[in-house]
JSON list of C-alpha atoms in Angstrom, two decimals:
[
{"chain": "Q", "resi": 645, "resn": "MET", "atom": "CA", "xyz": [-0.06, 0.01, 0.03]},
{"chain": "Q", "resi": 646, "resn": "ASP", "atom": "CA", "xyz": [1.16, 3.46, -0.79]},
{"chain": "Q", "resi": 647, "resn": "SER", "atom": "CA", "xyz": [0.41, 6.47, 1.50]},
{"chain": "Q", "resi": 648, "resn": "ASP", "atom": "CA", "xyz": [-2.79, 7.47, -0.11]},
{"chain": "Q", "resi": 649, "resn": "SER", "atom": "CA", "xyz": [-4.25, 4.01, 0.04]},
{"chain": "Q", "resi": 650, "resn": "VAL", "atom": "CA", "xyz": [-3.26, 3.68, 3.45]},
{"chain": "Q", "resi": 651, "resn": "LYS", "atom": "CA", "xyz": [-4.97, 7.03, 4.34]},
{"chain": "Q", "resi": 652, "resn": "LYS", "atom": "CA", "xyz": [-7.95, 6.06, 2.50]},
{"chain": "Q", "resi": 653, "resn": "THR", "atom": "CA", "xyz": [-8.08, 2.57, 4.13]},
{"chain": "Q", "resi": 654, "resn": "ILE", "atom": "CA", "xyz": [-7.99, 4.33, 7.59]},
{"chain": "Q", "resi": 655, "resn": "MET", "atom": "CA", "xyz": [-10.68, 6.81, 6.75]},
{"chain": "Q", "resi": 656, "resn": "LYS", "atom": "CA", "xyz": [-12.98, 4.06, 5.19]},
{"chain": "Q", "resi": 657, "resn": "GLU", "atom": "CA", "xyz": [-12.67, 1.70, 8.31]},
{"chain": "Q", "resi": 658, "resn": "ALA", "atom": "CA", "xyz": [-12.95, 4.44, 10.78]},
{"chain": "Q", "resi": 659, "resn": "LEU", "atom": "CA", "xyz": [-16.16, 5.56, 9.25]},
{"chain": "Q", "resi": 660, "resn": "GLN", "atom": "CA", "xyz": [-17.36, 1.90, 9.09]},
{"chain": "Q", "resi": 661, "resn": "ALA", "atom": "CA", "xyz": [-16.62, 1.58, 12.83]},
{"chain": "Q", "resi": 662, "resn": "THR", "atom": "CA", "xyz": [-18.24, 4.78, 13.77]},
{"chain": "Q", "resi": 663, "resn": "ASN", "atom": "CA", "xyz": [-21.43, 4.14, 11.68]},
{"chain": "Q", "resi": 664, "resn": "THR", "atom": "CA", "xyz": [-21.80, 0.58, 13.34]},
{"chain": "Q", "resi": 665, "resn": "ALA", "atom": "CA", "xyz": [-21.42, 2.11, 16.82]},
{"chain": "Q", "resi": 666, "resn": "GLU", "atom": "CA", "xyz": [-23.89, 4.86, 15.99]},
{"chain": "Q", "resi": 667, "resn": "ALA", "atom": "CA", "xyz": [-26.42, 2.35, 14.56]},
{"chain": "Q", "resi": 668, "resn": "GLN", "atom": "CA", "xyz": [-26.03, 0.31, 17.75]},
{"chain": "Q", "resi": 669, "resn": "VAL", "atom": "CA", "xyz": [-26.78, 3.11, 20.05]},
{"chain": "Q", "resi": 670, "resn": "LEU", "atom": "CA", "xyz": [-29.89, 4.22, 17.92]},
{"chain": "Q", "resi": 671, "resn": "ILE", "atom": "CA", "xyz": [-31.22, 0.70, 17.92]},
{"chain": "Q", "resi": 672, "resn": "GLN", "atom": "CA", "xyz": [-30.60, 0.20, 21.53]},
{"chain": "Q", "resi": 673, "resn": "ASN", "atom": "CA", "xyz": [-32.40, 3.78, 22.28]},
{"chain": "Q", "resi": 674, "resn": "ILE", "atom": "CA", "xyz": [-35.29, 2.80, 20.08]},
{"chain": "Q", "resi": 675, "resn": "ASN", "atom": "CA", "xyz": [-35.83, -0.60, 21.72]},
{"chain": "Q", "resi": 676, "resn": "GLU", "atom": "CA", "xyz": [-35.86, 0.75, 25.00]},
{"chain": "Q", "resi": 677, "resn": "THR", "atom": "CA", "xyz": [-38.27, 3.56, 24.15]},
{"chain": "Q", "resi": 678, "resn": "CYS", "atom": "CA", "xyz": [-40.49, 1.58, 22.05]},
{"chain": "Q", "resi": 679, "resn": "PHE", "atom": "CA", "xyz": [-40.83, -1.47, 24.25]},
{"chain": "Q", "resi": 680, "resn": "GLU", "atom": "CA", "xyz": [-41.59, 1.00, 27.29]},
{"chain": "Q", "resi": 681, "resn": "ARG", "atom": "CA", "xyz": [-44.27, 2.56, 25.00]},
{"chain": "Q", "resi": 682, "resn": "CYS", "atom": "CA", "xyz": [-45.75, -0.29, 23.16]},
{"chain": "Q", "resi": 683, "resn": "VAL", "atom": "CA", "xyz": [-45.62, -3.20, 25.48]},
{"chain": "Q", "resi": 684, "resn": "PRO", "atom": "CA", "xyz": [-46.87, -1.93, 28.71]},
{"chain": "Q", "resi": 685, "resn": "LYS", "atom": "CA", "xyz": [-47.83, -5.38, 30.01]},
{"chain": "Q", "resi": 686, "resn": "PRO", "atom": "CA", "xyz": [-45.96, -8.15, 28.41]},
{"chain": "Q", "resi": 687, "resn": "GLY", "atom": "CA", "xyz": [-47.99, -11.10, 27.48]},
{"chain": "Q", "resi": 688, "resn": "SER", "atom": "CA", "xyz": [-47.20, -14.61, 26.10]},
{"chain": "Q", "resi": 689, "resn": "SER", "atom": "CA", "xyz": [-46.52, -13.24, 22.72]},
{"chain": "Q", "resi": 690, "resn": "LEU", "atom": "CA", "xyz": [-46.50, -9.75, 20.93]},
{"chain": "Q", "resi": 691, "resn": "SER", "atom": "CA", "xyz": [-50.07, -8.82, 20.00]},
{"chain": "Q", "resi": 692, "resn": "SER", "atom": "CA", "xyz": [-50.71, -7.50, 16.28]},
{"chain": "Q", "resi": 693, "resn": "GLY", "atom": "CA", "xyz": [-51.35, -4.16, 18.19]},
{"chain": "Q", "resi": 694, "resn": "GLU", "atom": "CA", "xyz": [-48.05, -4.11, 19.91]},
{"chain": "Q", "resi": 695, "resn": "GLN", "atom": "CA", "xyz": [-46.34, -5.00, 16.60]},
{"chain": "Q", "resi": 696, "resn": "THR", "atom": "CA", "xyz": [-48.03, -2.19, 14.88]},
{"chain": "Q", "resi": 697, "resn": "CYS", "atom": "CA", "xyz": [-47.25, 0.21, 17.73]},
{"chain": "Q", "resi": 698, "resn": "LEU", "atom": "CA", "xyz": [-43.45, -0.92, 17.53]},
{"chain": "Q", "resi": 699, "resn": "LYS", "atom": "CA", "xyz": [-43.24, -0.22, 13.81]},
{"chain": "Q", "resi": 700, "resn": "ALA", "atom": "CA", "xyz": [-44.93, 3.25, 14.16]},
{"chain": "Q", "resi": 701, "resn": "CYS", "atom": "CA", "xyz": [-42.57, 4.02, 17.27]},
{"chain": "Q", "resi": 702, "resn": "MET", "atom": "CA", "xyz": [-39.36, 2.83, 15.44]},
{"chain": "Q", "resi": 703, "resn": "GLU", "atom": "CA", "xyz": [-40.36, 5.22, 12.33]},
{"chain": "Q", "resi": 704, "resn": "LYS", "atom": "CA", "xyz": [-41.40, 8.14, 14.53]},
{"chain": "Q", "resi": 705, "resn": "TYR", "atom": "CA", "xyz": [-38.27, 7.83, 16.74]},
{"chain": "Q", "resi": 706, "resn": "MET", "atom": "CA", "xyz": [-36.02, 8.02, 13.67]},
{"chain": "Q", "resi": 707, "resn": "ALA", "atom": "CA", "xyz": [-37.90, 10.95, 12.30]},
{"chain": "Q", "resi": 708, "resn": "ALA", "atom": "CA", "xyz": [-37.56, 12.71, 15.60]},
{"chain": "Q", "resi": 709, "resn": "TRP", "atom": "CA", "xyz": [-33.75, 11.96, 15.75]},
{"chain": "Q", "resi": 710, "resn": "ASN", "atom": "CA", "xyz": [-33.35, 13.35, 12.47]},
{"chain": "Q", "resi": 711, "resn": "GLN", "atom": "CA", "xyz": [-35.39, 16.53, 13.35]},
{"chain": "Q", "resi": 712, "resn": "ILE", "atom": "CA", "xyz": [-33.50, 17.05, 16.64]},
{"chain": "Q", "resi": 713, "resn": "ASN", "atom": "CA", "xyz": [-30.19, 16.61, 14.68]},
{"chain": "Q", "resi": 714, "resn": "THR", "atom": "CA", "xyz": [-30.96, 19.31, 12.19]},
{"chain": "Q", "resi": 715, "resn": "ALA", "atom": "CA", "xyz": [-32.24, 21.70, 14.89]},
{"chain": "Q", "resi": 716, "resn": "TYR", "atom": "CA", "xyz": [-29.25, 21.07, 17.28]},
{"chain": "Q", "resi": 717, "resn": "VAL", "atom": "CA", "xyz": [-26.67, 21.62, 14.30]},
{"chain": "Q", "resi": 718, "resn": "ARG", "atom": "CA", "xyz": [-28.62, 24.83, 13.33]},
{"chain": "Q", "resi": 719, "resn": "ARG", "atom": "CA", "xyz": [-28.31, 26.08, 16.90]},
{"chain": "Q", "resi": 720, "resn": "ILE", "atom": "CA", "xyz": [-24.87, 25.35, 17.33]},
{"chain": "Q", "resi": 721, "resn": "GLN", "atom": "CA", "xyz": [-24.05, 27.20, 14.05]},
{"chain": "Q", "resi": 722, "resn": "GLN", "atom": "CA", "xyz": [-26.05, 30.19, 15.23]},
{"chain": "Q", "resi": 723, "resn": "GLU", "atom": "CA", "xyz": [-24.10, 29.88, 18.63]},
{"chain": "Q", "resi": 724, "resn": "VAL", "atom": "CA", "xyz": [-20.92, 30.02, 16.85]},
{"chain": "Q", "resi": 725, "resn": "GLY", "atom": "CA", "xyz": [-22.05, 32.98, 14.71]},
{"chain": "Q", "resi": 726, "resn": "ASN", "atom": "CA", "xyz": [-22.84, 34.75, 18.03]},
{"chain": "Q", "resi": 727, "resn": "GLN", "atom": "CA", "xyz": [-19.56, 34.16, 19.70]},
{"chain": "Q", "resi": 728, "resn": "GLY", "atom": "CA", "xyz": [-18.22, 36.84, 21.93]},
{"chain": "Q", "resi": 729, "resn": "GLN", "atom": "CA", "xyz": [-21.82, 38.06, 22.45]},
{"chain": "Q", "resi": 730, "resn": "GLY", "atom": "CA", "xyz": [-23.40, 36.95, 26.01]},
{"chain": "Q", "resi": 731, "resn": "PHE", "atom": "CA", "xyz": [-20.36, 35.70, 27.83]},
{"chain": "T", "resi": 121, "resn": "MET", "atom": "CA", "xyz": [-7.96, -8.36, 8.98]},
{"chain": "T", "resi": 122, "resn": "SER", "atom": "CA", "xyz": [-6.67, -8.30, 12.47]},
{"chain": "T", "resi": 123, "resn": "SER", "atom": "CA", "xyz": [-8.71, -8.90, 15.47]},
{"chain": "T", "resi": 124, "resn": "SER", "atom": "CA", "xyz": [-9.40, -5.20, 15.99]},
{"chain": "T", "resi": 125, "resn": "GLY", "atom": "CA", "xyz": [-11.21, -5.14, 12.78]},
{"chain": "T", "resi": 126, "resn": "PHE", "atom": "CA", "xyz": [-8.58, -2.69, 11.03]},
{"chain": "T", "resi": 127, "resn": "SER", "atom": "CA", "xyz": [-6.60, -3.88, 8.19]},
{"chain": "T", "resi": 128, "resn": "VAL", "atom": "CA", "xyz": [-3.84, -1.17, 8.46]},
{"chain": "T", "resi": 129, "resn": "ASP", "atom": "CA", "xyz": [-0.78, -2.18, 10.51]},
{"chain": "T", "resi": 130, "resn": "GLU", "atom": "CA", "xyz": [2.09, -0.14, 12.02]},
{"chain": "T", "resi": 131, "resn": "ALA", "atom": "CA", "xyz": [4.29, -0.76, 8.75]},
{"chain": "T", "resi": 132, "resn": "ASP", "atom": "CA", "xyz": [1.54, 0.90, 6.76]},
{"chain": "T", "resi": 133, "resn": "LEU", "atom": "CA", "xyz": [1.21, 3.80, 9.13]},
{"chain": "T", "resi": 134, "resn": "GLU", "atom": "CA", "xyz": [4.94, 4.58, 8.39]},
{"chain": "T", "resi": 135, "resn": "LYS", "atom": "CA", "xyz": [4.25, 4.99, 4.76]},
{"chain": "T", "resi": 136, "resn": "LEU", "atom": "CA", "xyz": [2.18, 8.00, 5.35]},
{"chain": "T", "resi": 137, "resn": "SER", "atom": "CA", "xyz": [3.40, 11.16, 3.82]},
{"chain": "T", "resi": 138, "resn": "PRO", "atom": "CA", "xyz": [3.19, 14.40, 6.06]},
{"chain": "T", "resi": 139, "resn": "ALA", "atom": "CA", "xyz": [0.51, 15.73, 4.06]},
{"chain": "T", "resi": 140, "resn": "ASP", "atom": "CA", "xyz": [-1.60, 12.60, 4.30]},
{"chain": "T", "resi": 141, "resn": "LYS", "atom": "CA", "xyz": [-0.87, 12.63, 8.06]},
{"chain": "T", "resi": 142, "resn": "ALA", "atom": "CA", "xyz": [-2.31, 16.25, 8.23]},
{"chain": "T", "resi": 143, "resn": "GLU", "atom": "CA", "xyz": [-5.29, 15.23, 6.27]},
{"chain": "T", "resi": 144, "resn": "LEU", "atom": "CA", "xyz": [-5.99, 12.36, 8.68]},
{"chain": "T", "resi": 145, "resn": "ARG", "atom": "CA", "xyz": [-5.68, 14.59, 11.81]},
{"chain": "T", "resi": 146, "resn": "GLN", "atom": "CA", "xyz": [-8.07, 16.99, 10.17]},
{"chain": "T", "resi": 147, "resn": "PHE", "atom": "CA", "xyz": [-10.41, 13.94, 9.25]},
{"chain": "T", "resi": 148, "resn": "PHE", "atom": "CA", "xyz": [-10.48, 12.68, 12.81]},
{"chain": "T", "resi": 149, "resn": "ALA", "atom": "CA", "xyz": [-10.81, 16.08, 14.42]},
{"chain": "T", "resi": 150, "resn": "ASN", "atom": "CA", "xyz": [-13.98, 16.51, 12.18]},
{"chain": "T", "resi": 151, "resn": "GLU", "atom": "CA", "xyz": [-15.25, 13.03, 12.92]},
{"chain": "T", "resi": 152, "resn": "THR", "atom": "CA", "xyz": [-14.78, 13.54, 16.66]},
{"chain": "T", "resi": 153, "resn": "GLN", "atom": "CA", "xyz": [-16.91, 16.71, 16.45]},
{"chain": "T", "resi": 154, "resn": "ARG", "atom": "CA", "xyz": [-19.57, 14.92, 14.34]},
{"chain": "T", "resi": 155, "resn": "SER", "atom": "CA", "xyz": [-19.45, 12.07, 16.97]},
{"chain": "T", "resi": 156, "resn": "ARG", "atom": "CA", "xyz": [-20.10, 14.49, 19.99]},
{"chain": "T", "resi": 157, "resn": "ILE", "atom": "CA", "xyz": [-23.05, 16.20, 18.03]},
{"chain": "T", "resi": 158, "resn": "ARG", "atom": "CA", "xyz": [-24.60, 12.73, 17.43]},
{"chain": "T", "resi": 159, "resn": "ALA", "atom": "CA", "xyz": [-24.09, 11.70, 20.87]},
{"chain": "T", "resi": 160, "resn": "GLN", "atom": "CA", "xyz": [-25.88, 15.05, 22.06]},
{"chain": "T", "resi": 161, "resn": "THR", "atom": "CA", "xyz": [-28.55, 14.27, 19.42]},
{"chain": "T", "resi": 162, "resn": "HIS", "atom": "CA", "xyz": [-29.35, 10.84, 21.12]},
{"chain": "T", "resi": 163, "resn": "GLU", "atom": "CA", "xyz": [-29.54, 12.39, 24.43]},
{"chain": "T", "resi": 164, "resn": "LEU", "atom": "CA", "xyz": [-31.78, 15.11, 23.27]},
{"chain": "T", "resi": 165, "resn": "THR", "atom": "CA", "xyz": [-33.86, 12.67, 21.38]},
{"chain": "T", "resi": 166, "resn": "GLY", "atom": "CA", "xyz": [-34.52, 10.87, 24.57]},
{"chain": "T", "resi": 167, "resn": "VAL", "atom": "CA", "xyz": [-35.39, 14.11, 26.74]},
{"chain": "T", "resi": 168, "resn": "CYS", "atom": "CA", "xyz": [-37.51, 15.61, 23.96]},
{"chain": "T", "resi": 169, "resn": "TRP", "atom": "CA", "xyz": [-39.31, 12.44, 23.13]},
{"chain": "T", "resi": 170, "resn": "THR", "atom": "CA", "xyz": [-40.81, 11.89, 26.74]},
{"chain": "T", "resi": 171, "resn": "LYS", "atom": "CA", "xyz": [-41.58, 15.71, 26.46]},
{"chain": "T", "resi": 172, "resn": "CYS", "atom": "CA", "xyz": [-43.15, 16.05, 23.16]},
{"chain": "T", "resi": 173, "resn": "VAL", "atom": "CA", "xyz": [-44.49, 12.67, 22.16]},
{"chain": "T", "resi": 174, "resn": "PRO", "atom": "CA", "xyz": [-47.76, 11.95, 24.15]},
{"chain": "T", "resi": 175, "resn": "ALA", "atom": "CA", "xyz": [-47.62, 8.97, 26.41]},
{"chain": "T", "resi": 176, "resn": "GLY", "atom": "CA", "xyz": [-49.37, 5.57, 25.14]},
{"chain": "T", "resi": 177, "resn": "THR", "atom": "CA", "xyz": [-49.48, 3.64, 22.02]},
{"chain": "T", "resi": 178, "resn": "VAL", "atom": "CA", "xyz": [-47.74, 5.14, 18.93]},
{"chain": "T", "resi": 179, "resn": "LYS", "atom": "CA", "xyz": [-50.29, 5.32, 16.26]},
{"chain": "T", "resi": 180, "resn": "SER", "atom": "CA", "xyz": [-48.43, 6.90, 13.35]},
{"chain": "T", "resi": 181, "resn": "GLY", "atom": "CA", "xyz": [-44.78, 6.74, 12.21]},
{"chain": "T", "resi": 182, "resn": "ALA", "atom": "CA", "xyz": [-45.00, 10.08, 11.10]},
{"chain": "T", "resi": 183, "resn": "LEU", "atom": "CA", "xyz": [-44.58, 13.21, 13.42]},
{"chain": "T", "resi": 184, "resn": "ALA", "atom": "CA", "xyz": [-47.62, 15.27, 13.93]},
{"chain": "T", "resi": 185, "resn": "SER", "atom": "CA", "xyz": [-47.14, 19.02, 13.23]},
{"chain": "T", "resi": 186, "resn": "GLY", "atom": "CA", "xyz": [-47.61, 19.85, 16.96]},
{"chain": "T", "resi": 187, "resn": "GLU", "atom": "CA", "xyz": [-44.96, 17.22, 17.79]},
{"chain": "T", "resi": 188, "resn": "GLN", "atom": "CA", "xyz": [-42.63, 18.75, 15.32]},
{"chain": "T", "resi": 189, "resn": "THR", "atom": "CA", "xyz": [-42.87, 22.12, 16.78]},
{"chain": "T", "resi": 190, "resn": "CYS", "atom": "CA", "xyz": [-42.43, 20.86, 20.13]},
{"chain": "T", "resi": 191, "resn": "LEU", "atom": "CA", "xyz": [-39.18, 19.00, 19.36]},
{"chain": "T", "resi": 192, "resn": "ALA", "atom": "CA", "xyz": [-37.84, 22.06, 17.84]},
{"chain": "T", "resi": 193, "resn": "ASN", "atom": "CA", "xyz": [-38.69, 24.22, 20.72]},
{"chain": "T", "resi": 194, "resn": "CYS", "atom": "CA", "xyz": [-37.43, 21.41, 23.02]},
{"chain": "T", "resi": 195, "resn": "VAL", "atom": "CA", "xyz": [-33.84, 21.75, 21.39]},
{"chain": "T", "resi": 196, "resn": "ASP", "atom": "CA", "xyz": [-33.75, 25.48, 21.45]},
{"chain": "T", "resi": 197, "resn": "ARG", "atom": "CA", "xyz": [-35.04, 25.88, 25.10]},
{"chain": "T", "resi": 198, "resn": "PHE", "atom": "CA", "xyz": [-32.70, 23.13, 26.11]},
{"chain": "T", "resi": 199, "resn": "MET", "atom": "CA", "xyz": [-29.66, 25.01, 24.70]},
{"chain": "T", "resi": 200, "resn": "ASP", "atom": "CA", "xyz": [-31.31, 28.24, 26.33]},
{"chain": "T", "resi": 201, "resn": "ALA", "atom": "CA", "xyz": [-31.41, 26.58, 29.75]},
{"chain": "T", "resi": 202, "resn": "ASN", "atom": "CA", "xyz": [-27.70, 25.28, 29.33]},
{"chain": "T", "resi": 203, "resn": "LEU", "atom": "CA", "xyz": [-26.37, 28.78, 28.52]},
{"chain": "T", "resi": 204, "resn": "ALA", "atom": "CA", "xyz": [-28.69, 30.17, 31.49]},
{"chain": "T", "resi": 205, "resn": "THR", "atom": "CA", "xyz": [-26.93, 27.74, 33.76]},
{"chain": "T", "resi": 206, "resn": "LEU", "atom": "CA", "xyz": [-23.54, 28.42, 32.57]},
{"chain": "T", "resi": 207, "resn": "LYS", "atom": "CA", "xyz": [-24.17, 32.22, 32.89]},
{"chain": "T", "resi": 208, "resn": "HIS", "atom": "CA", "xyz": [-25.42, 31.91, 36.34]},
{"chain": "T", "resi": 209, "resn": "LEU", "atom": "CA", "xyz": [-22.58, 29.57, 37.46]},
{"chain": "T", "resi": 210, "resn": "SER", "atom": "CA", "xyz": [-20.05, 32.06, 36.24]},
{"chain": "T", "resi": 211, "resn": "SER", "atom": "CA", "xyz": [-21.79, 35.01, 38.11]},
{"chain": "T", "resi": 212, "resn": "MET", "atom": "CA", "xyz": [-21.71, 32.87, 41.16]},
{"chain": "T", "resi": 213, "resn": "ARG", "atom": "CA", "xyz": [-17.92, 32.55, 40.99]},
{"chain": "T", "resi": 214, "resn": "LYS", "atom": "CA", "xyz": [-17.40, 36.21, 41.00]}
]
């Protein structure tokens, strides 16, 4: 490998590792949140209503994550723009 | 691939030119920041979900418009509260 391919390999593998870790955190949070929400009293199996709720909950949680990420990034950029004001 | 899951070994690292090393430093600095922002997003999603998505069964996978407004406000007010805390803390130290 030459310098460029070492660099590109490091970047590619670092991104893969980060993305895997990120996905695991998101999935774990979704599981905890949606299990709490959708399965208040665990029965002998997941009812169809619980399954529907779990699907909707997962989609909604991801939508919320994306919206919050956008709002948070916007706010950080705004704060950086305001630097020096306040304190 | 080694057990760590990374295929680059120490001999490969020595091949890096100064320019590529500098580029990698910048890459990791950026990634570290992106990673912090995502960690905070996970945290905020947990907090704001509890406040903005009504308790009980989730019926729709889409966010209602009231929920969207609430989530946007939640992020902004969390940041305001954070700044207010820091400001008050610095005034207490004087």
